[in-house]
PDB file of C-alpha atoms and ligand atoms in Angstrom:
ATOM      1  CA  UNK A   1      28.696 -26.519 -13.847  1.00 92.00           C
ATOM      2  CA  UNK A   2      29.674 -28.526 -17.203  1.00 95.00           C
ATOM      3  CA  UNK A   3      28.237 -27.280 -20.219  1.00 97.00           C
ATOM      4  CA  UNK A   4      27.537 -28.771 -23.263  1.00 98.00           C
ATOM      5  CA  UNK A   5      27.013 -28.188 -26.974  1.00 98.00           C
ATOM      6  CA  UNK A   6      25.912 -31.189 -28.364  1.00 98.00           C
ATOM      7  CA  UNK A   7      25.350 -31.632 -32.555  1.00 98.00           C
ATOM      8  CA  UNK A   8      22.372 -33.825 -33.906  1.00 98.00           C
ATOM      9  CA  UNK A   9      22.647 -34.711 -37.368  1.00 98.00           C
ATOM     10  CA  UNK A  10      19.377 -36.876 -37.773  1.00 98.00           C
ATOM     11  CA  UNK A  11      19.691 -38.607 -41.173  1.00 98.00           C
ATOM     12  CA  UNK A  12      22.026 -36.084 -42.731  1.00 98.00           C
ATOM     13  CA  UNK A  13      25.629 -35.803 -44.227  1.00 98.00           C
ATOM     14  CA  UNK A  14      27.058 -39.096 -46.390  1.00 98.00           C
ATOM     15  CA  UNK A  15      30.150 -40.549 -44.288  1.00 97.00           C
ATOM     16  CA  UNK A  16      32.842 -38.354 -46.190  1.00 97.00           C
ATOM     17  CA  UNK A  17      30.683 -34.906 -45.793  1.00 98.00           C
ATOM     18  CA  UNK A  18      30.371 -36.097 -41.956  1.00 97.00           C
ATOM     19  CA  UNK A  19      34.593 -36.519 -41.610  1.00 96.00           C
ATOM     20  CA  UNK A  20      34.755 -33.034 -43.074  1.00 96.00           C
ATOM     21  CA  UNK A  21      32.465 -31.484 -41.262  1.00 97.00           C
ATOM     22  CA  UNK A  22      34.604 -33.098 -37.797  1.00 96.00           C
ATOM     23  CA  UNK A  23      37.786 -31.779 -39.255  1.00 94.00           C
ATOM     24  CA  UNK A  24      36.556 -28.406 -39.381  1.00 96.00           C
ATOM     25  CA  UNK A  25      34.992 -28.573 -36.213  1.00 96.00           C
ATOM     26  CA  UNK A  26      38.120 -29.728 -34.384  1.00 93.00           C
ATOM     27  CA  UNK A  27      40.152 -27.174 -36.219  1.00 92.00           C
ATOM     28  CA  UNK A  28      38.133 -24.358 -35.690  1.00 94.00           C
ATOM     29  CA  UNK A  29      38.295 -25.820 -31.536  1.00 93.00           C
ATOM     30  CA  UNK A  30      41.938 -26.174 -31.759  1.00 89.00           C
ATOM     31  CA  UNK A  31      41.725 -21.822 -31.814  1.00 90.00           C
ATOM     32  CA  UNK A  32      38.812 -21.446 -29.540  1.00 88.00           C
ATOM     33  CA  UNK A  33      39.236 -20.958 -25.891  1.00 86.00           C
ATOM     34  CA  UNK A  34      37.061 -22.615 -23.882  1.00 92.00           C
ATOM     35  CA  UNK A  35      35.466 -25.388 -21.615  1.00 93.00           C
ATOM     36  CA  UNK A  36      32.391 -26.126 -23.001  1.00 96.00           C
ATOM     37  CA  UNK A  37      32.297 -30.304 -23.975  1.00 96.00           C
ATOM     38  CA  UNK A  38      31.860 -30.543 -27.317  1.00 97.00           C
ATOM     39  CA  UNK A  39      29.895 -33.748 -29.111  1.00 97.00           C
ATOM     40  CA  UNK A  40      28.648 -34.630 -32.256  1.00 98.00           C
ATOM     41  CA  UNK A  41      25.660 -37.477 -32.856  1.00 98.00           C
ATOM     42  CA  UNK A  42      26.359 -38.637 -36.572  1.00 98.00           C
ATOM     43  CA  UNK A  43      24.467 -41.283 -38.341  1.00 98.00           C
ATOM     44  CA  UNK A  44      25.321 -44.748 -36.534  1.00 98.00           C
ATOM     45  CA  UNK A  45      26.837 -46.405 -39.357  1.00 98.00           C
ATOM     46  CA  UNK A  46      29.837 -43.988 -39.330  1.00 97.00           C
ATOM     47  CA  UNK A  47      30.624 -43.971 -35.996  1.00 97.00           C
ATOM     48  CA  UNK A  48      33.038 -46.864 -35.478  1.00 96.00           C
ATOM     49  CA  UNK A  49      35.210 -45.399 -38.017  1.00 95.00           C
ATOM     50  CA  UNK A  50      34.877 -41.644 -36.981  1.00 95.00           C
ATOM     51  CA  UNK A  51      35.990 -43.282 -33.203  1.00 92.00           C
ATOM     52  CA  UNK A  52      38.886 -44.280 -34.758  1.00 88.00           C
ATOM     53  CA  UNK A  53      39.807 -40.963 -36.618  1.00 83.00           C
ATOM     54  CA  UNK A  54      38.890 -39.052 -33.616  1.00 79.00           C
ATOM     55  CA  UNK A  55      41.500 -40.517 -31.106  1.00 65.00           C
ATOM     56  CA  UNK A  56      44.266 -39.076 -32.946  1.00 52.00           C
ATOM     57  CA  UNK A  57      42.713 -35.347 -32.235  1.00 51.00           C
ATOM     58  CA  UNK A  58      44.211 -32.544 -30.349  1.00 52.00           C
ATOM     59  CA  UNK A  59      43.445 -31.046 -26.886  1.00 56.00           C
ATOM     60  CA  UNK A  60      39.780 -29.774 -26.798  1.00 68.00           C
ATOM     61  CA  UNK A  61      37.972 -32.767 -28.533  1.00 86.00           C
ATOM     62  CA  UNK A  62      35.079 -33.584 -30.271  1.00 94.00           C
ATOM     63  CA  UNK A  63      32.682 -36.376 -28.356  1.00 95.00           C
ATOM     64  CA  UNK A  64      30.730 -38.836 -30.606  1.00 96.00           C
ATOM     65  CA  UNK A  65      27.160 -39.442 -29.380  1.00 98.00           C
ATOM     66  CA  UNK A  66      24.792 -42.206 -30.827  1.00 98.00           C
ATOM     67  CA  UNK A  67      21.439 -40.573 -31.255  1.00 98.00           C
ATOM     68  CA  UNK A  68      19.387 -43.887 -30.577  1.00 98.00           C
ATOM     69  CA  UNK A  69      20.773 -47.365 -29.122  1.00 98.00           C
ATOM     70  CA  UNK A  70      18.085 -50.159 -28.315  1.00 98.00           C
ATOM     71  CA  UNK A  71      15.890 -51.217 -25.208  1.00 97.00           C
ATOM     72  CA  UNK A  72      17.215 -54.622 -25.525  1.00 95.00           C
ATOM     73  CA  UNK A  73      20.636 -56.589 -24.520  1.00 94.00           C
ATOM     74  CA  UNK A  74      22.068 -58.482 -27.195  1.00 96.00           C
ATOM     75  CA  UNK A  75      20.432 -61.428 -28.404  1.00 97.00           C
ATOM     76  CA  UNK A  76      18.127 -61.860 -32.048  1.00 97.00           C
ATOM     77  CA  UNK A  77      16.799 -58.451 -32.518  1.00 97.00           C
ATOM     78  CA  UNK A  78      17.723 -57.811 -35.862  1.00 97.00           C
ATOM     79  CA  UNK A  79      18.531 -54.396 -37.102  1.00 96.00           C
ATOM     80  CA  UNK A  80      19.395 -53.265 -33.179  1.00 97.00           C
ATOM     81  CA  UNK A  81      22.350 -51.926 -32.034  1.00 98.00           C
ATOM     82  CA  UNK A  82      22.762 -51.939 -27.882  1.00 98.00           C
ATOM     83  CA  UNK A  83      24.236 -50.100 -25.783  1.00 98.00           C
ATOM     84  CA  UNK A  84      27.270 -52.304 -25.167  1.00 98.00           C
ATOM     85  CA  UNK A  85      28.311 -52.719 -28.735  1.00 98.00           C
ATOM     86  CA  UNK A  86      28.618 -48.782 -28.847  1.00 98.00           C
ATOM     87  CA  UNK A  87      30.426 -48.633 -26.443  1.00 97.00           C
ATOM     88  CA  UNK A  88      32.693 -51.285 -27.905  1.00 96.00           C
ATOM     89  CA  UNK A  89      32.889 -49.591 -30.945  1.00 96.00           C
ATOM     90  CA  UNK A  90      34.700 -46.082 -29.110  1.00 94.00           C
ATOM     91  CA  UNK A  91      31.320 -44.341 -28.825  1.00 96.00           C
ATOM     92  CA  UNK A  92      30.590 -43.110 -25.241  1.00 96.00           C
ATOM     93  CA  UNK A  93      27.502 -41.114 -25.337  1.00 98.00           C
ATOM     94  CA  UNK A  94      23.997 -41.844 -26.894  1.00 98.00           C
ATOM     95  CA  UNK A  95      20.979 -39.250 -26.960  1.00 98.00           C
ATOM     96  CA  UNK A  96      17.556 -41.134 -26.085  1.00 98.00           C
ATOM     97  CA  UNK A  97      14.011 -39.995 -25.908  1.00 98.00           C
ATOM     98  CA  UNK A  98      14.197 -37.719 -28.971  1.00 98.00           C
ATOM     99  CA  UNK A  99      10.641 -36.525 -29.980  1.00 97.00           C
ATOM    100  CA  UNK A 100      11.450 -37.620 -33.516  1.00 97.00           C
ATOM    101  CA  UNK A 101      12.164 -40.786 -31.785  1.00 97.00           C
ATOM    102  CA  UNK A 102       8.931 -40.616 -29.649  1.00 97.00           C
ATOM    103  CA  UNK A 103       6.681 -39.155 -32.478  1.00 95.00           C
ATOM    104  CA  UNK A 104       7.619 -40.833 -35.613  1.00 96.00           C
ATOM    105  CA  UNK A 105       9.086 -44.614 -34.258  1.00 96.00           C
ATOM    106  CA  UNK A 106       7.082 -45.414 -31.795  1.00 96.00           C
ATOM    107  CA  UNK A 107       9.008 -44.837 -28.833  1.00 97.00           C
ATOM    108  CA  UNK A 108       6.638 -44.471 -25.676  1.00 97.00           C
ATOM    109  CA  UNK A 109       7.840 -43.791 -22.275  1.00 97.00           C
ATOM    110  CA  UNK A 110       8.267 -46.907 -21.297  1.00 97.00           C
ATOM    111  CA  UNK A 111      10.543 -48.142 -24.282  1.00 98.00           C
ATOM    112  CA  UNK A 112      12.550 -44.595 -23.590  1.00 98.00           C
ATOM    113  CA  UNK A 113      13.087 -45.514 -19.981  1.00 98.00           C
ATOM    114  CA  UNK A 114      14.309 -48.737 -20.832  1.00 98.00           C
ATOM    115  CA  UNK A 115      16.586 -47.147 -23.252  1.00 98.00           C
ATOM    116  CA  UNK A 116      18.026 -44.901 -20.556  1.00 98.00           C
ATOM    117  CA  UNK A 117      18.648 -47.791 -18.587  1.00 98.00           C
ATOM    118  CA  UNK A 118      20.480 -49.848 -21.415  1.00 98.00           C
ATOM    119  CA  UNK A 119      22.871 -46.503 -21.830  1.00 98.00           C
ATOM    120  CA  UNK A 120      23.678 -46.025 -18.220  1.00 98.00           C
ATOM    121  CA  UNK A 121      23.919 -49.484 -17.611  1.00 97.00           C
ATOM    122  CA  UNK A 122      26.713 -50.012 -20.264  1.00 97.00           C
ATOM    123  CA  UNK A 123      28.399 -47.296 -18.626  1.00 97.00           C
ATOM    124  CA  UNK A 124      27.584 -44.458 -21.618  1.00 98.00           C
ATOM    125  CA  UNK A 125      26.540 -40.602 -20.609  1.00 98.00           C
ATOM    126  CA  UNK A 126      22.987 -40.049 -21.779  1.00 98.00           C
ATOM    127  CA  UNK A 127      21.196 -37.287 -23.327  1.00 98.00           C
ATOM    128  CA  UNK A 128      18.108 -37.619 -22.256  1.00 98.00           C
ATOM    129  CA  UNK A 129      15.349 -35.036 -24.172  1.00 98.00           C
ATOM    130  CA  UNK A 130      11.834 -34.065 -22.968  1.00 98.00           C
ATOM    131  CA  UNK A 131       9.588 -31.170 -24.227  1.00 97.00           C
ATOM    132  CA  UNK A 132       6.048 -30.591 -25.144  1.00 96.00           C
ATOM    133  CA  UNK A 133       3.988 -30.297 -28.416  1.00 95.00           C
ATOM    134  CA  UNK A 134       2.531 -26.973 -28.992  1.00 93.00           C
ATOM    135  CA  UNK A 135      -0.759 -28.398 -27.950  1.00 93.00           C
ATOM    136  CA  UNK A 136       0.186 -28.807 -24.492  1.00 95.00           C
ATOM    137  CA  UNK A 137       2.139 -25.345 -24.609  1.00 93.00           C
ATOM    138  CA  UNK A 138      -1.046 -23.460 -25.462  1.00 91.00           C
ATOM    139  CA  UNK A 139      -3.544 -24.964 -23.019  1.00 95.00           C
ATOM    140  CA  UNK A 140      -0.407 -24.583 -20.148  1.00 95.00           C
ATOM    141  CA  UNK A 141       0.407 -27.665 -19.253  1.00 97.00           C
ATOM    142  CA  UNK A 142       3.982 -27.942 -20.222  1.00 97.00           C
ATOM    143  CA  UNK A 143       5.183 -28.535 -17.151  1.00 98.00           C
ATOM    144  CA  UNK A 144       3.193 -31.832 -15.967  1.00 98.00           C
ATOM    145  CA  UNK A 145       4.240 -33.390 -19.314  1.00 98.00           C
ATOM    146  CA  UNK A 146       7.912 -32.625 -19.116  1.00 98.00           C
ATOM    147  CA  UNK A 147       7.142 -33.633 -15.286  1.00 98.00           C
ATOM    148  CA  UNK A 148       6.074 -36.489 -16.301  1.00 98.00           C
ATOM    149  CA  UNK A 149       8.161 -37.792 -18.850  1.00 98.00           C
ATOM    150  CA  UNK A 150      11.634 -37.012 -16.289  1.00 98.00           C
ATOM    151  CA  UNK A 151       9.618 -39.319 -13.612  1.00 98.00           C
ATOM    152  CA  UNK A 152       9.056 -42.160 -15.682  1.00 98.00           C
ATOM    153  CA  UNK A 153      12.499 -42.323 -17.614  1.00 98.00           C
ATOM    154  CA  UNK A 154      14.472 -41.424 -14.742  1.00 98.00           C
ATOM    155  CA  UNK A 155      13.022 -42.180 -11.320  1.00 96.00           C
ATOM    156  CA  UNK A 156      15.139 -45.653 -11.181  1.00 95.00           C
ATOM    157  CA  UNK A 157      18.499 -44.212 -11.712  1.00 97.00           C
ATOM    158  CA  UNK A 158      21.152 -44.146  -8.847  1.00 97.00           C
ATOM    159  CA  UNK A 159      22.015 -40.732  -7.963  1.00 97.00           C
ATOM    160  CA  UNK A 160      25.636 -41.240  -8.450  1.00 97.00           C
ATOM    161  CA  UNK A 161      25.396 -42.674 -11.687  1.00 97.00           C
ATOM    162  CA  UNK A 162      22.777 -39.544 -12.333  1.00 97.00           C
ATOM    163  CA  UNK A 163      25.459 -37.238 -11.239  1.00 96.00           C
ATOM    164  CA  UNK A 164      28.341 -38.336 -13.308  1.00 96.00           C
ATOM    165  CA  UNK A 165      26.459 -39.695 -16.896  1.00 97.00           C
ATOM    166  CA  UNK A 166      23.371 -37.991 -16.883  1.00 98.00           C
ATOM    167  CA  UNK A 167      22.456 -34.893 -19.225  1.00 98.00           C
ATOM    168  CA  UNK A 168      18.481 -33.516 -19.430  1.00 98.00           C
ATOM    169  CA  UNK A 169      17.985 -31.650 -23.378  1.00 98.00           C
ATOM    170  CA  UNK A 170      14.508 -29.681 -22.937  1.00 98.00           C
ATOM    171  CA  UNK A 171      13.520 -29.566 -26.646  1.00 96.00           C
ATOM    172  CA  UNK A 172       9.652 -27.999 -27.296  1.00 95.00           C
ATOM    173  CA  UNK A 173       8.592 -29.802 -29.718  1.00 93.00           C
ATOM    174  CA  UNK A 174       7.103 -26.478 -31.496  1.00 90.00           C
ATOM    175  CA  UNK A 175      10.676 -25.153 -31.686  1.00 87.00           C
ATOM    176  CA  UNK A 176      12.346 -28.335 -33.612  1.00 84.00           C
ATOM    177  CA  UNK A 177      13.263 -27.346 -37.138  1.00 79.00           C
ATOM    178  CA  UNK A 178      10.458 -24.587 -37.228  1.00 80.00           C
ATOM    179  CA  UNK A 179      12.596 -21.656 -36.779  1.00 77.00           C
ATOM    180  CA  UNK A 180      10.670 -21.163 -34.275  1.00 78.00           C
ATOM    181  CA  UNK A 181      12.636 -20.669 -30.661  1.00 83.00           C
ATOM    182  CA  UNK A 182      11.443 -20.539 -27.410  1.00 86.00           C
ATOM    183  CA  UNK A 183      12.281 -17.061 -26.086  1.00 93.00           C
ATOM    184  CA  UNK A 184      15.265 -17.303 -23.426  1.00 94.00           C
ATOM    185  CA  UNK A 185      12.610 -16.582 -20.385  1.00 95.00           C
ATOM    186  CA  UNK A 186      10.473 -19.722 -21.349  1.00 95.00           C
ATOM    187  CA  UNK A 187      13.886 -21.716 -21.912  1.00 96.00           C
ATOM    188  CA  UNK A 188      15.273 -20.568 -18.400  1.00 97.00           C
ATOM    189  CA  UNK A 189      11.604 -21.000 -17.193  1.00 97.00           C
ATOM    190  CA  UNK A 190      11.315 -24.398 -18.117  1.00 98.00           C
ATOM    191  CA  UNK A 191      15.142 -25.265 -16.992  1.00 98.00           C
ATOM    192  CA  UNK A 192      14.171 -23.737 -13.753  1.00 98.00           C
ATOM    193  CA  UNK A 193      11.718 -26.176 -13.308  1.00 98.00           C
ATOM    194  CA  UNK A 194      13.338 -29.607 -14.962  1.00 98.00           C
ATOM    195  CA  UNK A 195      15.933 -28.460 -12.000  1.00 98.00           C
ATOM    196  CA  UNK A 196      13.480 -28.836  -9.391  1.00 98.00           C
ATOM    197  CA  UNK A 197      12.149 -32.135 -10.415  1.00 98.00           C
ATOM    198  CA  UNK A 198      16.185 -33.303 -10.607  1.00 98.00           C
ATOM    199  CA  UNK A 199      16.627 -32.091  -7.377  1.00 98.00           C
ATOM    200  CA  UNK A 200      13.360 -34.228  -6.255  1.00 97.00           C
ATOM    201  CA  UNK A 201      14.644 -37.306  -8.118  1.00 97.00           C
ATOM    202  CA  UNK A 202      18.241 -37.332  -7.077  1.00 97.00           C
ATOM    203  CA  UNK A 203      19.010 -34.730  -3.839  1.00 95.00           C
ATOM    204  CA  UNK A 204      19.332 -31.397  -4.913  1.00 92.00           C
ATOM    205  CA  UNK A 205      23.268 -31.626  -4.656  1.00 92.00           C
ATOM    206  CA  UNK A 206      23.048 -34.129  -7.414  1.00 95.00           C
ATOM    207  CA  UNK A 207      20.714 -31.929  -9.131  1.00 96.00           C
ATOM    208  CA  UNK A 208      22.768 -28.920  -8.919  1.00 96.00           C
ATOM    209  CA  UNK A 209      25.029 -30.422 -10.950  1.00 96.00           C
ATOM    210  CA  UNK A 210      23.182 -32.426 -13.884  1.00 98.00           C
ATOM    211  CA  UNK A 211      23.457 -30.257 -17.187  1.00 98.00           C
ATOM    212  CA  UNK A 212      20.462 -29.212 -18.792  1.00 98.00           C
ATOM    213  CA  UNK A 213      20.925 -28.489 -22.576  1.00 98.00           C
ATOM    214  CA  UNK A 214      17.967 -26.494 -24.539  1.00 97.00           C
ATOM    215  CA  UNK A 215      17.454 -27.595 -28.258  1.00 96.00           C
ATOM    216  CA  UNK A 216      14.670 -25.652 -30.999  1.00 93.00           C
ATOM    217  CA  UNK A 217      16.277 -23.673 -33.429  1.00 92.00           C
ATOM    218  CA  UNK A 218      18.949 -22.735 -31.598  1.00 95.00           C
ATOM    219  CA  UNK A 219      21.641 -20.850 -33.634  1.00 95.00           C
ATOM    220  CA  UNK A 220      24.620 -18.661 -33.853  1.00 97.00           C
ATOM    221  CA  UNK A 221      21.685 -15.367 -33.778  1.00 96.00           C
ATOM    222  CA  UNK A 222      19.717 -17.067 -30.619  1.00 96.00           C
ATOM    223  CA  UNK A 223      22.867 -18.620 -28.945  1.00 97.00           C
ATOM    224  CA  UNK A 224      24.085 -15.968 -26.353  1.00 97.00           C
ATOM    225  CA  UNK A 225      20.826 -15.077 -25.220  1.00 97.00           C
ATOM    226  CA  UNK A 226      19.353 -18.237 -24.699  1.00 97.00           C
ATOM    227  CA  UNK A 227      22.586 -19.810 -22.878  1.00 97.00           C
ATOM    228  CA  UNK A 228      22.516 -16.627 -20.613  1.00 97.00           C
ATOM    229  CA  UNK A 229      19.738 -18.076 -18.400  1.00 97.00           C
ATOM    230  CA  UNK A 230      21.316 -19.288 -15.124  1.00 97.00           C
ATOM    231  CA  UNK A 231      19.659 -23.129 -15.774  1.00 98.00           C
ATOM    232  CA  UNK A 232      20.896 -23.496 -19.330  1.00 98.00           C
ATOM    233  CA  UNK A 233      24.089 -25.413 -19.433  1.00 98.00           C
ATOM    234  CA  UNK A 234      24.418 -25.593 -23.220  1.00 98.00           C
ATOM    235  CA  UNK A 235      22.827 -26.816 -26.305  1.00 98.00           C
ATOM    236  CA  UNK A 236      21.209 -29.665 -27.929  1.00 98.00           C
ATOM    237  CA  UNK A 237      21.753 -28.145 -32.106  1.00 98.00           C
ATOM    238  CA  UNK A 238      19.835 -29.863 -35.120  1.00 97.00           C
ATOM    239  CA  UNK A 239      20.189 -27.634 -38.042  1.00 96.00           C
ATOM    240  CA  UNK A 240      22.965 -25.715 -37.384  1.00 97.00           C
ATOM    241  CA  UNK A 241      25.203 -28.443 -36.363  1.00 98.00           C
ATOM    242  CA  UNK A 242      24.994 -29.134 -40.365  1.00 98.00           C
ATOM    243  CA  UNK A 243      27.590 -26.666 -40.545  1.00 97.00           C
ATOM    244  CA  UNK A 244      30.935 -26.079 -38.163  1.00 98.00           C
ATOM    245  CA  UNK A 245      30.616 -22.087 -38.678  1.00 98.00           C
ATOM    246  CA  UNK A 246      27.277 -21.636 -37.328  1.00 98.00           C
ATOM    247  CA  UNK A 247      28.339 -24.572 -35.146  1.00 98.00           C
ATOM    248  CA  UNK A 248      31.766 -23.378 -33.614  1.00 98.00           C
ATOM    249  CA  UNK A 249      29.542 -20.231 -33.405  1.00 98.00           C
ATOM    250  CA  UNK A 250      27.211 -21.615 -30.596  1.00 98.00           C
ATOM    251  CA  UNK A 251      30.247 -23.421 -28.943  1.00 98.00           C
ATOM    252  CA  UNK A 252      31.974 -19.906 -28.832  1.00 97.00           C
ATOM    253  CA  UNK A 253      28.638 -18.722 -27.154  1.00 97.00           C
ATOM    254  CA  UNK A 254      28.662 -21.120 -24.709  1.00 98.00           C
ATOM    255  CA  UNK A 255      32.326 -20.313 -23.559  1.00 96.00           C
ATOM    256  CA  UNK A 256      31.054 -16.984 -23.346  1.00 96.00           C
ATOM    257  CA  UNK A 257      27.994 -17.387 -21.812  1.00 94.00           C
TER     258      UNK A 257
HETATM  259  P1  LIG B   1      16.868 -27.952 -34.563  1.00 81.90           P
HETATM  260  O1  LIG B   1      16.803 -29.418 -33.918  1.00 81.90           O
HETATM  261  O2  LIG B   1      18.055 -27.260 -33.926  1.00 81.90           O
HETATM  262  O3  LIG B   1      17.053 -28.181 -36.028  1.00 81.90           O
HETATM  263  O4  LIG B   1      15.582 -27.263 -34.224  1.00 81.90           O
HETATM  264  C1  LIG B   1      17.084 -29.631 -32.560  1.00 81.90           C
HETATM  265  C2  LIG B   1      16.962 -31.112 -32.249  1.00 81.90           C
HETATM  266  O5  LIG B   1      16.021 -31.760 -32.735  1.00 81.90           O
HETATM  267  O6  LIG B   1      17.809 -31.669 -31.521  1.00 81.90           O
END
């Protein structure tokens, strides 16, 4: 099984923090042993240039990741970015479906499937997140709404294409910059289950092998334990991506785990 540690910046770092904070990322890689894929999702107006910096790096890369790209194709959409032109700009991967995304932009299912679509169609690996508000956590029902937001994003998808560029982050939306973690038996719990529905969607060979990253204060602390459950294939890290100790910490995990 791949595994993943994925970084999501949000609206942080100013483009020359962001280069630094590569650099000492990669460095601290080039002395780490390990297989786990490595990718950072900076602010989209630095990513053309951090693609260029980045194909000049050594053996155990960094990834970049968009952490939004549009519904649409090209055409007069202003302020938009598709799928297409980041790929053309040296990005590969793009996160979609991020409850910040959902919550505070308007992004409803529909819009997020449509998103997924525009990634794999323009041949990018997506990072597709679901999770539940606390609301839904305390009255049970956390797994019909994760349930239900996999089947509507990805019930079109090929299972080839879902097998090679497809990536599931279970986020709770109670553990997102709260401190607040779901313990590792409700993260392997929950992974358990997105694996089921996987193997429903796509054949459970295919589902077998789609990483599923957890994200909610995850951190150098939290790291080990969580990626020990037999379901979680990595990490999806907001706050602690901020900074490549903590962050090369939770990579380091990963190898480990
Ligand atoms: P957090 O964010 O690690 O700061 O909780 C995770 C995310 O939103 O991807």
């Amino acid at each position: 099984m791949r595994k993943i540690v994925a970084g999501n910046w949000k609206s942080q770092k100013l483009m020359d923090e962001g280069r630094e904070l590569i650099d000492a990322i990669a460095q601290g890689l080039n002395k780490q042993q390990g297989k786990t894929e490595v990718v950072v999702a900076p602010p989209a107006p630095y990513l053309a240039a951090y693609a260029s910096d980045l194909q000049v790096e050594g053996d155990r890369h960094v990834a970049l990741a968009a952490q939004t790209c549009s519904a649409h194709g090209p055409g007069a959409h202003t302020g938009e970015f598709t799928a297409e032109m980041l790929r053309s700009a040296g990005v590969h991967q793009v996160i979609i479906g991020h409850s910040e995304r959902r919550e505070r932009f308007g992004e409803t299912d529909p819009i997020v499937q449509s998103k997924v679509a525009a990634g794999l169609a323009a041949d990018l690996q997506v990072i597709f997140c679901c999770g539940e508000p606390l609301e839904v956590r305390k009255q049970g029902e956390e797994n019909a709404w994760v349930e239900a937001q996999l089947r509507s994003a990805l019930s079109e998808i090929a299972p080839a294409v879902a097998a090679s560029r497809l990536v599931v982050a279970y986020e709770p939306i109670w553990a997102i910059g709260t401190g607040e973690t779901a313990t590792a038996e409700q993260a392997q719990d929950m992974h358990a289950f997105i694996r089921t529905i996987l193997n429903d969607l796509f054949g459970s060979g295919t589902g077998a092998e789609i990483p599923i990253l957890y994200g909610g204060s995850c951190k150098p602390s939290n790291a080990a334990e969580l990626f020990a459950g037999a379901d979680v294939n990595g990490g999806l890290i907001g706050g602690a991506s901020l900074n490549a100790e903590d962050f090369l910490a939770i990579i380091a995990a990963s190898d480990a785990a």
